[in-house]
Amino acid sequence: MKNFNIPKILQRPTPLLRRLSGALALTILGTSAGNAIASCEYTINNDWGSGFVASVQVSNDTAQAVSSWQVQWQYSGDNRLVHHWSSELSGNNPYVASNADWNGTLQPGQTAEFGFQGTASGIVEIPQLTGSLCDGGSSSSGGSSSSSSSSSSSSSSSGSSGGTSSSSSSSSGSSSSGSSSGASAENLYSLASFPIGVAVSAGNENRSFLSLPEKQVSIAQHFSQLTAGNIMKMSYLHPQENTYDFANADQLVDWAETSGIGIHGHTFIWHSDYQVPNWMKNYSGDFQAMLNTHVTTIAEHFAGRVDSWDVVNEAIDENQSSCYRNSLFYQRAGSDYLSEAFFAADAADPGAELYYNDYDTEGGNGNKLNCLLQIVDGLLADGVPIDGVGFQMHVQIDWPSTSQMRTAFQAIVDRGLKVKITELDVPVNNPYASTPFPQHTSYTPEVAALQKARYKAIVATYMDVVPPQQRGGITVWGLWDGDSWLLDFNSRQGVDDWPLLFNGPADGPYEEKAALNGVAEALLGQ
Ligand code: XIL
């Protein structure tokens, strides 16, 4: 089944009224009378008067591990939930949130967190929480709204201190630094009829979004698809010949499922040395059969739970006359490893869209694009079940030109395949440019405007060239600037950069950048 299916995003709630930034973080402790330590907290992460994003932290302050939990609450006014994540939610004021499959077990001292988005009409409430871990069910409120803590402090808004609710105020003058000229995206994904994705760290990685509630809020608010930046690659999922380790990836996929967000799988086969497990390097049996088993086992495991896969990543070397990179796979199985992988993936999960994914194919490097087309044409001629081409698009602020991108996208469109931008980032400094590097040492409003224009031009080119039914989606490679893999890139010499759609180091503050609005404007055709 290779049809363009109506993306999951259309099953998600319609956008709420325009999001105004200037987040106001209010936390109220779920304490009861006496000396109890709060064990359930209700936090308003974002409040724009007509809607809000909030989260609840459930801590196990008992001496025993628990294997499940439940929290109930009721709004006294008109607040209602429209979207939730990281819990099973039932009811409609009162609400009952139970743990999801993966966050029910809490050791003494551990905390789980779940979140939701809701509507309001002016007053955003902090309700009382009850539940087995909420201090015997007495709980919350009681005025002491420690406006405090945690999350998003983009709020320029003077003295965003904590009167309890009533944050329609937050609309006043809150827009973030010069960014919100033009379209403002309250839910980026809702502006597109195709997936809008983001790559995330998860599992044991630094800055796992599963341990950073603010990331979860931004992801749920703006994105309809996730790619694991690392943890669904070969060495993570298949560390030994007879051992597959799906636990971390399952946690990520479960979170996405609970949140109504899709998954783009990345990737069954990639030559990158750190990604090829040692046992595979030393494999002495039938290499192609072994690779088929690898693809089949992983695709079957996630069947029905991923929208699409990068079946093979970076197989091209345009300096080889064959166009094939002289990878372990090519050496041991010949060029057929590519088509075999698509057949195996298709058989194991016929519902998933299957992509070939590569970098530097978006037009600036003509030889590489030619190799891509040669290989894709060969796959099509052989009846290989390929649905599309993923363009990583780790581009520069000034390279390649949009007309080069246009040519590359068009060539894939002409072959009847989908075009997916799989790993977009736009650093503001180009180490390969003729001008001295770095060109920008700080992220000024001028630099932000330049970057916004570049993001907008890329997305506009995509919208212009790729017809709706051939749009596989657009994914940005990371959420916060501080997450970007480019910061560790040798050629960048440790120079700072700001390549993504949100500012922010690991522990906040974070804020939407002008670039996000650039993407929104292009999606809206503005
Ligand atoms: C990168 C990750 O972002 C890094 O964290 C990791 O150290 C190396 O891999 N092309 C790809 C991605 O297809 O898998 C790469 O991801 C970035 C380049």
PDB file of C-alpha atoms and ligand atoms in Angstrom, residues 205 229-230 233 266 270 274 313-314 357 392 394 423 477 485, ligand 1:
ATOM      1  CA  GLU A 205      21.395  10.283  24.769  1.00  0.00           C
ATOM      2  CA  GLY A 229      18.467  11.297  15.459  1.00  0.00           C
ATOM      3  CA  ASN A 230      20.394   8.162  16.377  1.00  0.00           C
ATOM      4  CA  LYS A 233      20.259   3.202  13.550  1.00  0.00           C
ATOM      5  CA  HIS A 266      16.028   6.218  10.213  1.00  0.00           C
ATOM      6  CA  TRP A 270      24.127   3.146   6.815  1.00  0.00           C
ATOM      7  CA  TYR A 274      30.275   4.013  14.302  1.00  0.00           C
ATOM      8  CA  ASN A 313      21.245   6.004   3.816  1.00  0.00           C
ATOM      9  CA  GLU A 314      24.166   7.507   1.878  1.00  0.00           C
ATOM     10  CA  ASN A 357      18.140   9.044   1.614  1.00  0.00           C
ATOM     11  CA  GLN A 392      18.936  15.386   3.852  1.00  0.00           C
ATOM     12  CA  HIS A 394      22.248  19.913   5.513  1.00  0.00           C
ATOM     13  CA  GLU A 423      17.338  16.438   7.829  1.00  0.00           C
ATOM     14  CA  TRP A 477      17.420  17.951  12.194  1.00  0.00           C
ATOM     15  CA  TRP A 485      24.976  17.942  15.429  1.00  0.00           C
TER      16      TRP A 485
HETATM   17  C1  XIL B   1      24.091  12.362  12.980  1.00  0.00           C
HETATM   18  C2  XIL B   1      23.558  12.643  14.366  1.00  0.00           C
HETATM   19  O1  XIL B   1      22.798  13.834  14.346  1.00  0.00           O
HETATM   20  C3  XIL B   1      24.702  12.782  15.329  1.00  0.00           C
HETATM   21  O2  XIL B   1      24.212  12.885  16.648  1.00  0.00           O
HETATM   22  C4  XIL B   1      25.621  11.561  15.236  1.00  0.00           C
HETATM   23  O3  XIL B   1      26.755  11.775  16.032  1.00  0.00           O
HETATM   24  C5  XIL B   1      26.047  11.332  13.797  1.00  0.00           C
HETATM   25  O4  XIL B   1      24.897  11.219  12.993  1.00  0.00           O
HETATM   26  N1  XIL B   1      23.196  12.332   8.011  1.00  0.00           N
HETATM   27  C6  XIL B   1      22.400  11.382   8.585  1.00  0.00           C
HETATM   28  C7  XIL B   1      22.214  11.373  10.037  1.00  0.00           C
HETATM   29  O5  XIL B   1      21.734  10.632   7.869  1.00  0.00           O
HETATM   30  O6  XIL B   1      22.021  10.079  10.531  1.00  0.00           O
HETATM   31  C8  XIL B   1      23.356  12.027  10.754  1.00  0.00           C
HETATM   32  O7  XIL B   1      23.006  12.126  12.125  1.00  0.00           O
HETATM   33  C9  XIL B   1      23.626  13.381  10.164  1.00  0.00           C
HETATM   34  C10 XIL B   1      24.017  13.251   8.720  1.00  0.00           C
END
